[in-house]
Coordinates of C-alpha atoms in Angstrom, one line a residue:
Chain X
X1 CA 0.0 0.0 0.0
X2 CA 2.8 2.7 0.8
X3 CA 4.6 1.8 -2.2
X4 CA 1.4 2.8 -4.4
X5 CA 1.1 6.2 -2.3
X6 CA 5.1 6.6 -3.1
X7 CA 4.7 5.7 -6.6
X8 CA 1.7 8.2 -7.0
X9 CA 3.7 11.1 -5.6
X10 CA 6.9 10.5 -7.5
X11 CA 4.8 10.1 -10.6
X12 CA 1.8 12.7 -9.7
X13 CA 2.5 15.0 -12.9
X14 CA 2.6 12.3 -15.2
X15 CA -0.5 10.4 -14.0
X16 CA -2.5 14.0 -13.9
X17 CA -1.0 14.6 -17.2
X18 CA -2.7 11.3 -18.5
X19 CA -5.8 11.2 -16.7
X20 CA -6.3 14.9 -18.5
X21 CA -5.4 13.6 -21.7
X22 CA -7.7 11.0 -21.1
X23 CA -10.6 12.9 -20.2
X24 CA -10.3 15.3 -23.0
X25 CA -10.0 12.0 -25.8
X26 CA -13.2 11.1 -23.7
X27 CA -15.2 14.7 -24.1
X28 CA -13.6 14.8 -28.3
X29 CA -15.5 11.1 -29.1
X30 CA -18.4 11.5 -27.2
X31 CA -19.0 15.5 -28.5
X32 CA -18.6 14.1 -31.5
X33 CA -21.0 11.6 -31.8
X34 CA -24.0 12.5 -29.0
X35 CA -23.8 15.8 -28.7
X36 CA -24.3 15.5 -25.1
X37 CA -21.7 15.8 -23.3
X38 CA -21.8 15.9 -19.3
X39 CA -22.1 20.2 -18.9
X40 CA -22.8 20.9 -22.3
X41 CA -26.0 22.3 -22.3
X42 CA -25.3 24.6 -19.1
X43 CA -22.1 26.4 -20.8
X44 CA -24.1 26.5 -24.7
X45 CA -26.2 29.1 -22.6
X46 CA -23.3 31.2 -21.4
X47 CA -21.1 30.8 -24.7
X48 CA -24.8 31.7 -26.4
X49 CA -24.7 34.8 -24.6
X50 CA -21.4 36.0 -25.3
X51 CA -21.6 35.1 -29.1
X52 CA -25.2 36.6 -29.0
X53 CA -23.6 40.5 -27.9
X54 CA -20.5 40.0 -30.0
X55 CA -23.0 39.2 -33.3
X56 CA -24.9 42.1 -32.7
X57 CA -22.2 43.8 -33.0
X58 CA -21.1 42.3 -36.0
X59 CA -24.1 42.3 -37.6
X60 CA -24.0 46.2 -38.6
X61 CA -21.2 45.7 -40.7
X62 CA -23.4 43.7 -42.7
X63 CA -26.8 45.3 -42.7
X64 CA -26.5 46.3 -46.7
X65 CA -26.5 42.7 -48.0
X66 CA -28.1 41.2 -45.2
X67 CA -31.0 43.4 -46.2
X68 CA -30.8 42.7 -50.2
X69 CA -31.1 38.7 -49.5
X70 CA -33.7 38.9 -47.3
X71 CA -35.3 41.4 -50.0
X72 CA -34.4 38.6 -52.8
X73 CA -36.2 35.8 -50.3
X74 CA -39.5 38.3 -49.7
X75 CA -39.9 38.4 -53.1
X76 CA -39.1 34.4 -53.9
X77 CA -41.2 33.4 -51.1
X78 CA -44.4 35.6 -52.6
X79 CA -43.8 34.0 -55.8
X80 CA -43.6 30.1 -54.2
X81 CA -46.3 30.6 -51.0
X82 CA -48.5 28.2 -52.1
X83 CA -45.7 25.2 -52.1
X84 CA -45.7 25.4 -48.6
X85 CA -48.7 23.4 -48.7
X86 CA -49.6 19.6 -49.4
X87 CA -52.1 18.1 -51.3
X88 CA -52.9 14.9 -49.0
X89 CA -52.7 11.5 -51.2
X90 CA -56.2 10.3 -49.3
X91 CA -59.7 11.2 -50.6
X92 CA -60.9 12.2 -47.0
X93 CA -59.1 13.8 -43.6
X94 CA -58.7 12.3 -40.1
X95 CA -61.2 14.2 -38.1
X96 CA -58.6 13.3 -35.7
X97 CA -55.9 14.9 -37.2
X98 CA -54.3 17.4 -35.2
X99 CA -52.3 19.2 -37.4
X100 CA -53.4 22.5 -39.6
X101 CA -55.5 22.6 -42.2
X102 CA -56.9 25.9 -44.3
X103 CA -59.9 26.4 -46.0
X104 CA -59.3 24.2 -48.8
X105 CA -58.5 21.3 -46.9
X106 CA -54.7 21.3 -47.7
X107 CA -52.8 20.0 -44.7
X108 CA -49.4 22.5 -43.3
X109 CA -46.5 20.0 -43.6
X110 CA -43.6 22.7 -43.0
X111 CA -43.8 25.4 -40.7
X112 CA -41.1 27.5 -41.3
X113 CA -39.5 29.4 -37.5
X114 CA -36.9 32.5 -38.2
X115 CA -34.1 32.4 -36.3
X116 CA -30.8 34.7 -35.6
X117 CA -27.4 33.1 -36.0
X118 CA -25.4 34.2 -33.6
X119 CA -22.2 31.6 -33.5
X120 CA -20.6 30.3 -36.8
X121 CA -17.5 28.3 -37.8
X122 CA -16.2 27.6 -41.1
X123 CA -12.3 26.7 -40.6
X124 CA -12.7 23.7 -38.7
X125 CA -13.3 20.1 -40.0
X126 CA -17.0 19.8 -38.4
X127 CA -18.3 23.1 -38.4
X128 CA -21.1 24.0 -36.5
X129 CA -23.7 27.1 -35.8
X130 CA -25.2 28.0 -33.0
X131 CA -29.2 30.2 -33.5
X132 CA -30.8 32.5 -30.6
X133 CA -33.9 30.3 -30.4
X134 CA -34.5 27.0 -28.8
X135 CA -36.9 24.6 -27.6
X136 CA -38.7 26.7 -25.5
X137 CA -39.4 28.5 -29.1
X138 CA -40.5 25.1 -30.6
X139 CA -37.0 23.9 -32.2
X140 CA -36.7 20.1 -32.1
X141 CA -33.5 18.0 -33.0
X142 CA -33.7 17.0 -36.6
X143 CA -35.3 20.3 -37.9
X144 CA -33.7 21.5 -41.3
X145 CA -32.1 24.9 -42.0
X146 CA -32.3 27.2 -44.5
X147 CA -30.7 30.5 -45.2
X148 CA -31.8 33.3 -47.6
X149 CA -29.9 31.5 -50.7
X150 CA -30.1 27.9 -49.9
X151 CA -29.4 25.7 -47.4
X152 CA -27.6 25.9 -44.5
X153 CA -27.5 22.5 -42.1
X154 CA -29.9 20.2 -39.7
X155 CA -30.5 20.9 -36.1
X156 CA -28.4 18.5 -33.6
X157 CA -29.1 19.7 -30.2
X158 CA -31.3 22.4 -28.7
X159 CA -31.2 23.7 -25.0
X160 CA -33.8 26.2 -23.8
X161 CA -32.9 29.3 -25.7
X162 CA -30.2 28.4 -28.0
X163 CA -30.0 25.8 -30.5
X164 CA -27.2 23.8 -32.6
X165 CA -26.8 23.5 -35.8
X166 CA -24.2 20.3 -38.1
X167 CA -23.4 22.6 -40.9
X168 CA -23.3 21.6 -44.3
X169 CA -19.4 21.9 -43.5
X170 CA -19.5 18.6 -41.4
X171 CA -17.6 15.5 -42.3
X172 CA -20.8 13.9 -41.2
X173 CA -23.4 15.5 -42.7
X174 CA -25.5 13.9 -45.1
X175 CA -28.5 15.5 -47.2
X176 CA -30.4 13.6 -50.1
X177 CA -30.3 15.5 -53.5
X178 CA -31.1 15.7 -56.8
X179 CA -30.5 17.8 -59.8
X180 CA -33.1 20.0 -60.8
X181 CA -32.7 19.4 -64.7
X182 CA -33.5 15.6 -64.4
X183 CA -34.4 14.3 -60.9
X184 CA -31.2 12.5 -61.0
X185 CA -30.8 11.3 -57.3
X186 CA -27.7 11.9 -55.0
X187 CA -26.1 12.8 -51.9
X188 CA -24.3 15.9 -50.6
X189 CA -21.6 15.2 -48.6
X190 CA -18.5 17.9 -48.1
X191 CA -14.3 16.4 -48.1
X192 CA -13.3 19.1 -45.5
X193 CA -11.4 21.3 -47.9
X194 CA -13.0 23.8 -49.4
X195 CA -15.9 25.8 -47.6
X196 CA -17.0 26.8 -51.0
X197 CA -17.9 23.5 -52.4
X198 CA -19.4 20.7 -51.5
X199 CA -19.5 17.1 -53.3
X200 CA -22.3 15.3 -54.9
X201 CA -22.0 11.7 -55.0
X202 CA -23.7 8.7 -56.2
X203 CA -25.1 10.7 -59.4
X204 CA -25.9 8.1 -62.2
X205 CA -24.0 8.7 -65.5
X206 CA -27.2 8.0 -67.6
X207 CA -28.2 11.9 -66.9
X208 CA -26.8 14.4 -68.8
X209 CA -25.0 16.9 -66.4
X210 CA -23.5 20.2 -67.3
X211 CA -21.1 23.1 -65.2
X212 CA -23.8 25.7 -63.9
X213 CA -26.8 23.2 -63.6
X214 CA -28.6 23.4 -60.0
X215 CA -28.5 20.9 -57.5
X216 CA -31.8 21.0 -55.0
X217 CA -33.0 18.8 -52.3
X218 CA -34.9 15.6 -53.3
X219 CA -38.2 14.4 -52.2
X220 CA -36.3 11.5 -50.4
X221 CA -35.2 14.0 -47.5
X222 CA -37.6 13.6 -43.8
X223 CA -36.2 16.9 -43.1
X224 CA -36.0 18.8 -46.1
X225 CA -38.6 20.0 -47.8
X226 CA -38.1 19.0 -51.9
X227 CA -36.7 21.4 -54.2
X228 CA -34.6 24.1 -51.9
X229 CA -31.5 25.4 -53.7
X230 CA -28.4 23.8 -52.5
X231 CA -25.9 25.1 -55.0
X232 CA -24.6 24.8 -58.7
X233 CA -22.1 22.2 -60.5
X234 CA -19.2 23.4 -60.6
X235 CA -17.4 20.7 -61.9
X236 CA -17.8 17.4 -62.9
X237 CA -15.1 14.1 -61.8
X238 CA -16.0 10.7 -63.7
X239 CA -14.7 7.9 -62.0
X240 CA -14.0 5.2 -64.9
X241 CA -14.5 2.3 -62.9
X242 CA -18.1 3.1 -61.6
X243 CA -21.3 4.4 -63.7
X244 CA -21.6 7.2 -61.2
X245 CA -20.4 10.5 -61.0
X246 CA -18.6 12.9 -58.5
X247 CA -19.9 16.4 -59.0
X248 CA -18.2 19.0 -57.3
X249 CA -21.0 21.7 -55.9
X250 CA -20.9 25.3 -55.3
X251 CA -23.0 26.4 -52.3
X252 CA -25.4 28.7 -52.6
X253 CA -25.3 29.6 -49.2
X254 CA -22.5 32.1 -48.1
X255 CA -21.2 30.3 -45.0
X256 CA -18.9 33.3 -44.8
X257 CA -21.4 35.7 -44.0
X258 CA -24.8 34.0 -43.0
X259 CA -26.8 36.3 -40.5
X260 CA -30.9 34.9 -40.4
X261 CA -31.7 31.1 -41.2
X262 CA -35.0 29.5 -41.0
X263 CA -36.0 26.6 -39.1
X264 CA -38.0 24.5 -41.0
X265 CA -40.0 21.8 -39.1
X266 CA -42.2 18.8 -40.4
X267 CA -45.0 17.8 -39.1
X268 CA -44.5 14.4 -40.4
X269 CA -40.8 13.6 -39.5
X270 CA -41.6 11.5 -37.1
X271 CA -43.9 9.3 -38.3
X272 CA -42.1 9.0 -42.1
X273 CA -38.5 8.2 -39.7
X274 CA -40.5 5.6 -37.9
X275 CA -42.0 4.2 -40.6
X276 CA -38.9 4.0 -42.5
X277 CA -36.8 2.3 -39.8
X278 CA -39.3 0.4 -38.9
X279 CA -38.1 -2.3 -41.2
X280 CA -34.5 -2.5 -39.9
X281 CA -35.1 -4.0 -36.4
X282 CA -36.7 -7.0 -37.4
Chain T
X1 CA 0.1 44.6 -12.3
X2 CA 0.5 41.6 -10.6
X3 CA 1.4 38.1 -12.5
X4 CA -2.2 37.0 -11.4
X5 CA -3.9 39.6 -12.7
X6 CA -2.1 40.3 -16.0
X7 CA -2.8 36.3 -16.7
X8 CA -6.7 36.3 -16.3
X9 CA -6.6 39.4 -18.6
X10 CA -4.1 37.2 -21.1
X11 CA -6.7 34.3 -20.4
X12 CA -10.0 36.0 -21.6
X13 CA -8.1 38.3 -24.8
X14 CA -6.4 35.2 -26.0
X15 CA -9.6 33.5 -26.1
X16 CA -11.4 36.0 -27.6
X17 CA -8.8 36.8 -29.9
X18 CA -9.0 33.4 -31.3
X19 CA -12.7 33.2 -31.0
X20 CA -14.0 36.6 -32.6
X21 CA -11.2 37.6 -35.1
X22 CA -8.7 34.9 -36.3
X23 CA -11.5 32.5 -36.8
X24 CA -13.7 34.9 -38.0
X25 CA -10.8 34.8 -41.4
X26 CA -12.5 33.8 -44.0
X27 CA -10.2 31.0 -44.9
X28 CA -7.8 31.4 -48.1
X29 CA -6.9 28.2 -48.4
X30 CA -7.9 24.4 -46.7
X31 CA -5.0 24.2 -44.5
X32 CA -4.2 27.8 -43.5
X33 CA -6.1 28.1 -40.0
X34 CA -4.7 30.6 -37.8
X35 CA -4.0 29.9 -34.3
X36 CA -2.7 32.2 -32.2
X37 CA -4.6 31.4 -28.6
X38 CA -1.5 28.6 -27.4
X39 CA 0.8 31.8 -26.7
X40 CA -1.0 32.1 -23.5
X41 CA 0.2 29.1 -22.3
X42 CA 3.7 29.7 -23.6
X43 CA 3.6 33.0 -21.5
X44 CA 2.8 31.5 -18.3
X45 CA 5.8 32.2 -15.6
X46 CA 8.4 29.8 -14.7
X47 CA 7.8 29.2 -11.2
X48 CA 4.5 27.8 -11.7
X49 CA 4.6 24.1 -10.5
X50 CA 3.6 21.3 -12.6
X51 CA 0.2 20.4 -11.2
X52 CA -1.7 24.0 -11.6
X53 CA 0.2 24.6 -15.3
X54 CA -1.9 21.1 -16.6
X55 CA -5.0 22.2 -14.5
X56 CA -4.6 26.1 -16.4
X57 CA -3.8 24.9 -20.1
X58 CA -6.8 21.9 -19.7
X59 CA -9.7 24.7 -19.1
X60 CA -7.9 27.5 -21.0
X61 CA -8.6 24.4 -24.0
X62 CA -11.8 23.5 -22.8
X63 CA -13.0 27.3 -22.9
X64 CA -11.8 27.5 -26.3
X65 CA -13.4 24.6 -27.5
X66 CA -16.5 25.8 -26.2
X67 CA -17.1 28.2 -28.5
X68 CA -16.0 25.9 -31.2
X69 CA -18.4 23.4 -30.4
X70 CA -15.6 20.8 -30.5
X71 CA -15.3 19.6 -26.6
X72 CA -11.8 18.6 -26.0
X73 CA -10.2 19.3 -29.4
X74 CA -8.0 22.0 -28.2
X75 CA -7.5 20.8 -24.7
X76 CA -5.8 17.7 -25.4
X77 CA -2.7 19.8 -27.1
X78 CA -2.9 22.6 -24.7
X79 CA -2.5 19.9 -21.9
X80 CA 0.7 18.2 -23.9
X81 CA 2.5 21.5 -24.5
X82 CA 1.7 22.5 -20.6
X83 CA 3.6 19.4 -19.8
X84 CA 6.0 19.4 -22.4
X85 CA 7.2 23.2 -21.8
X86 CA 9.1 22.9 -17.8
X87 CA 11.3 19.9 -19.6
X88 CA 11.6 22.1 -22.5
X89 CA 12.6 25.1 -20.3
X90 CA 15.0 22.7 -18.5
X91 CA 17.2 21.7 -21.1
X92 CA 17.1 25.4 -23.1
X93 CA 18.5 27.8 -20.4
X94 CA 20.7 28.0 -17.7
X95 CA 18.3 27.2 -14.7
X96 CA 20.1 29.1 -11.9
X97 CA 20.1 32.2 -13.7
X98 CA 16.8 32.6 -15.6
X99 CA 15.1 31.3 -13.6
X100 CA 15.5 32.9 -10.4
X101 CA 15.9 36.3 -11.9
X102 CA 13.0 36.4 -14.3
X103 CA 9.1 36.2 -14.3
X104 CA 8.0 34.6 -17.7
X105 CA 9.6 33.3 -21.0
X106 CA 10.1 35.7 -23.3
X107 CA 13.0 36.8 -25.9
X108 CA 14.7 39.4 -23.7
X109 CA 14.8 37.0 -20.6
X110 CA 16.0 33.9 -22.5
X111 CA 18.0 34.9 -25.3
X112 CA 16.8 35.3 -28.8
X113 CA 17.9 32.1 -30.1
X114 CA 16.4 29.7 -26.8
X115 CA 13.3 31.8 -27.1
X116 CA 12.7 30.7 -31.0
X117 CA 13.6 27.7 -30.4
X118 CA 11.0 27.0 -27.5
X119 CA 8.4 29.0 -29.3
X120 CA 8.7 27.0 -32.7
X121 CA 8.8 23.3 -30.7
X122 CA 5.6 24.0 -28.7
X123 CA 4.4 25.5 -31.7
X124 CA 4.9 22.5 -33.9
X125 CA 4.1 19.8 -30.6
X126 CA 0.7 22.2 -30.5
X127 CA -0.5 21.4 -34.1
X128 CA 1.3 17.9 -34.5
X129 CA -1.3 16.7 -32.1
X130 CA -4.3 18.9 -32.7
X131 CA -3.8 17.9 -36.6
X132 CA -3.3 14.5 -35.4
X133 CA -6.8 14.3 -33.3
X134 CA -8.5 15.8 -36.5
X135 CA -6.4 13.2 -38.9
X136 CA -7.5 10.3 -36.7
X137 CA -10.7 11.3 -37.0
X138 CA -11.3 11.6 -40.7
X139 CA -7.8 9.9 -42.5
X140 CA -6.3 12.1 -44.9
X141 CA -2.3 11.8 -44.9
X142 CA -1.7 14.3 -47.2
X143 CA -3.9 16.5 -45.5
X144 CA -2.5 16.2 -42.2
X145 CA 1.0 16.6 -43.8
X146 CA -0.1 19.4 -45.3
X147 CA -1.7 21.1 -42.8
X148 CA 0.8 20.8 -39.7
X149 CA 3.4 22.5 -41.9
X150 CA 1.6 25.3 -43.3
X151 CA -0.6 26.1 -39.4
X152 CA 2.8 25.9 -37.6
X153 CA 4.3 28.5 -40.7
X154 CA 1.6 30.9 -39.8
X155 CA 1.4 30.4 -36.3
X156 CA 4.5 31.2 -36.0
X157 CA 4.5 34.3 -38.5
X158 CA 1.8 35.5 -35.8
X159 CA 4.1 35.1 -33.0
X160 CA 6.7 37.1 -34.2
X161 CA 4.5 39.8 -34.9
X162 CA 2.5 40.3 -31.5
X163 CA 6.6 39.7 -30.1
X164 CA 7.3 42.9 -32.2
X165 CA 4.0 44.3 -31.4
X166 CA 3.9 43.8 -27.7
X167 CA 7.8 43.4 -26.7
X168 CA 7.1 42.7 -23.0
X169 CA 10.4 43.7 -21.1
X170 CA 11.6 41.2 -19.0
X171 CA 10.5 42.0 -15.7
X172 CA 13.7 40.8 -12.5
X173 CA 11.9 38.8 -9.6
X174 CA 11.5 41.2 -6.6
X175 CA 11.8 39.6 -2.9
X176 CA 8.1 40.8 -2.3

């Protein structure tokens, strides 16, 4: 017994050394993939704050173009209002059905929540950003993103008043796609190189694919709603030994200088993700 | 102003330096990511014992990761160079001396050449291992090659500056 008290004092900076090693290893895997880490959600208020004051701040420098996107969106979002809406595929309606319905009987599949970004990281390999509004203001995890110009990233964690958003700019993120031209179906994944593009993969070579042509989201996405703009090609990689391409994507979204996003939330996430892994556990 | 004192202030302007301007850069190129917030832990004084210096550079890490959103990214390096720098320190200057007669590392209390020389090995310890966490993470050799060389070039570029900008004379120990 002494010698372990002996060997724990001659050794005491080395064994601290490694147990703090150890812990942060610990706090890096398990941030990584859960999101909830031990204190987490206390200190996302306290860092929330202090990014809130200092992107107020910030946000004058701005005003000019943050004022002619949201102008551009007003005047999209007039044109498109109706595509909010759903025709439902049955010939009659739940009575029991909670969830909104107008006049004509159209049921409200996306409700779409502003939000103010007010923490945002583009240098690092996972990049993440952090929105003054939370689940006290009705964000849930899952929820999709949008900004002005296209698509910004999916919702991972939500505390009270401040949320968390996987940017596109994630090794891990993952969003189904398509090219507007031809419905050709893909995925959008970014290689942590280039904040300016991301990569489309898995698009079949049987579609006919030029530089400039837009890529949207596909109907496959639960948290997407179809047909928001994700970027343009920029270029085009054929791999010769498979029948798909690699399409290199430029985003329409300025992660450089992204001030409002909205939160877009379906009504029917939960039921379509239930339904569709439904099949997996037996 | 006391050591104390002028440390806290170090603490909270390195972090936010790092926080609100250099990663604020829009970056020019995928492996140019400047990092300037480690200098705080450089600066710390000599006569600090082991035990505090690890407890320090872990939450100085931790409260830069943070406001990354990456828990433990930056602490695990900031915890190796705390440990790595009094062996460091050891074998680069005459410990009777320096030691005894001056506060903190800097160029005028250790010597232009010792002082680089400690700067650019912590510097390139720093990002060896922070690369290494992302590398292991995501595999990319060239990337990790590539990016160790060209973070420590400009983390080093910015610490020669703020020397030049801030020359901090070295301050003799006083018997209060």
């Amino acid at each position: 017994m002494k010698n372990i008290f002996l060997f724990i004092r001659q050794y005491f900076n080395l064994i601290s050394f490694l147990l703090l090693q150890v812990l942060s290893i610990l706090l890096l895997t398990s941030a990584s993939k859960t999101h909830e880490t031990f204190f987490a959600g206390a200190t996302n208020e306290v860092t929330g704050k202090i990014n809130s004051r200092y992107s107020n701040l910030r946000s004058y420098f701005s005003l000019q173009e943050t004022n002619r996107l949201l102008a551009l969106e007003n005047a999209a979002l007039r044109n498109a209002l109706p595509a909010n809406f759903q025709i439902p595929d049955s010939s009659f309606i739940n009575a029991k059905d909670s969830s909104l319905t107008d006049s004509l009987g159209r049921v409200r599949k996306y409700t779409f929540l502003p939000a103010k970004v007010i923490g945002n990281t583009y240098t690092l390999q996972n990049n993440y950003l952090t929105l003054e509004r939370g689940s006290l203001q009705g964000i849930k995890k899952g929820m999709s993103v949008v900004g002005p110009s296209g698509i910004v990233g999916v919702v991972v964690e939500s505390t009270d008043n401040i949320s968390k958003v996987m940017s596109l700019l994630h090794r891990n993120s993952k969003v189904s796609a398509m090219l507007k031209k031809d419905n050709a179906a893909g995925s959008i994944e970014w290689d942590g190189t280039d904040p300016h593009y991301l990569i489309l993969k898995n698009v079949s070579k049987s579609s006919k694919i030029i530089k400039g042509d837009s890529v949207v989201t596909s109907n496959y996405s639960a948290n997407f709603p179809s047909n928001l703009l994700i970027g343009t090609v920029a270029s085009i990689i054929a791999d010769p030994s498979s029948n798909f391409y690699t399409l290199k994507v430029r985003t329409a979204t300025n992660f450089f200088t992204i001030q409002y996003v909205d939160v877009i939330g379906n009504s029917r996430y939960n039921e379509q993700l239930n339904i569709e892994n439904s099949g997996k556990n037996q | 102003m006391s050591t104390l004192i002028k440390n806290i202030l170090r603490f909270i302007l390195f972090i936010g330096i790092q926080v609100f301007i250099l990663n604020q850069i829009p970056p020019l190129h995928q492996f140019v990511v400047p990092y300037l917030y480690f200098l705080f832990i450089l600066w710390l004084p000599f006569n600090l014992p082991r035990f505090p210096l690890l407890v320090i550079a872990f939450a100085f890490g931790l409260s830069l990761d943070y406001f990354t959103g990456t828990m433990g990214l930056h602490a695990a390096p900031c915890v190796l160079i705390a440990y790595v720098k009094p062996f460091l320190l050891n074998l680069l200057i005459p410990q009777e001396t320096t030691e005894q007669s001056y506060i903190e590392p800097s160029l005028s209390s250790m010597g232009w050449a010792p002082y680089s020389l400690y700067v650019a090995l912590l510097t390139f310890i720093h990002h060896f291992y922070l690369v290494l966490l992302e590398w292991l993470q995501f595999g990319d050799f060239v990337y990790f090659l590539g990016k160790v060389t060209a973070t420590t070039a400009i983390s080093l570029l910015l610490i020669f500056v703020t020397e030049m900008l801030f020359s901090r004379n070295a301050k003799f120990r006083t018997n209060q």
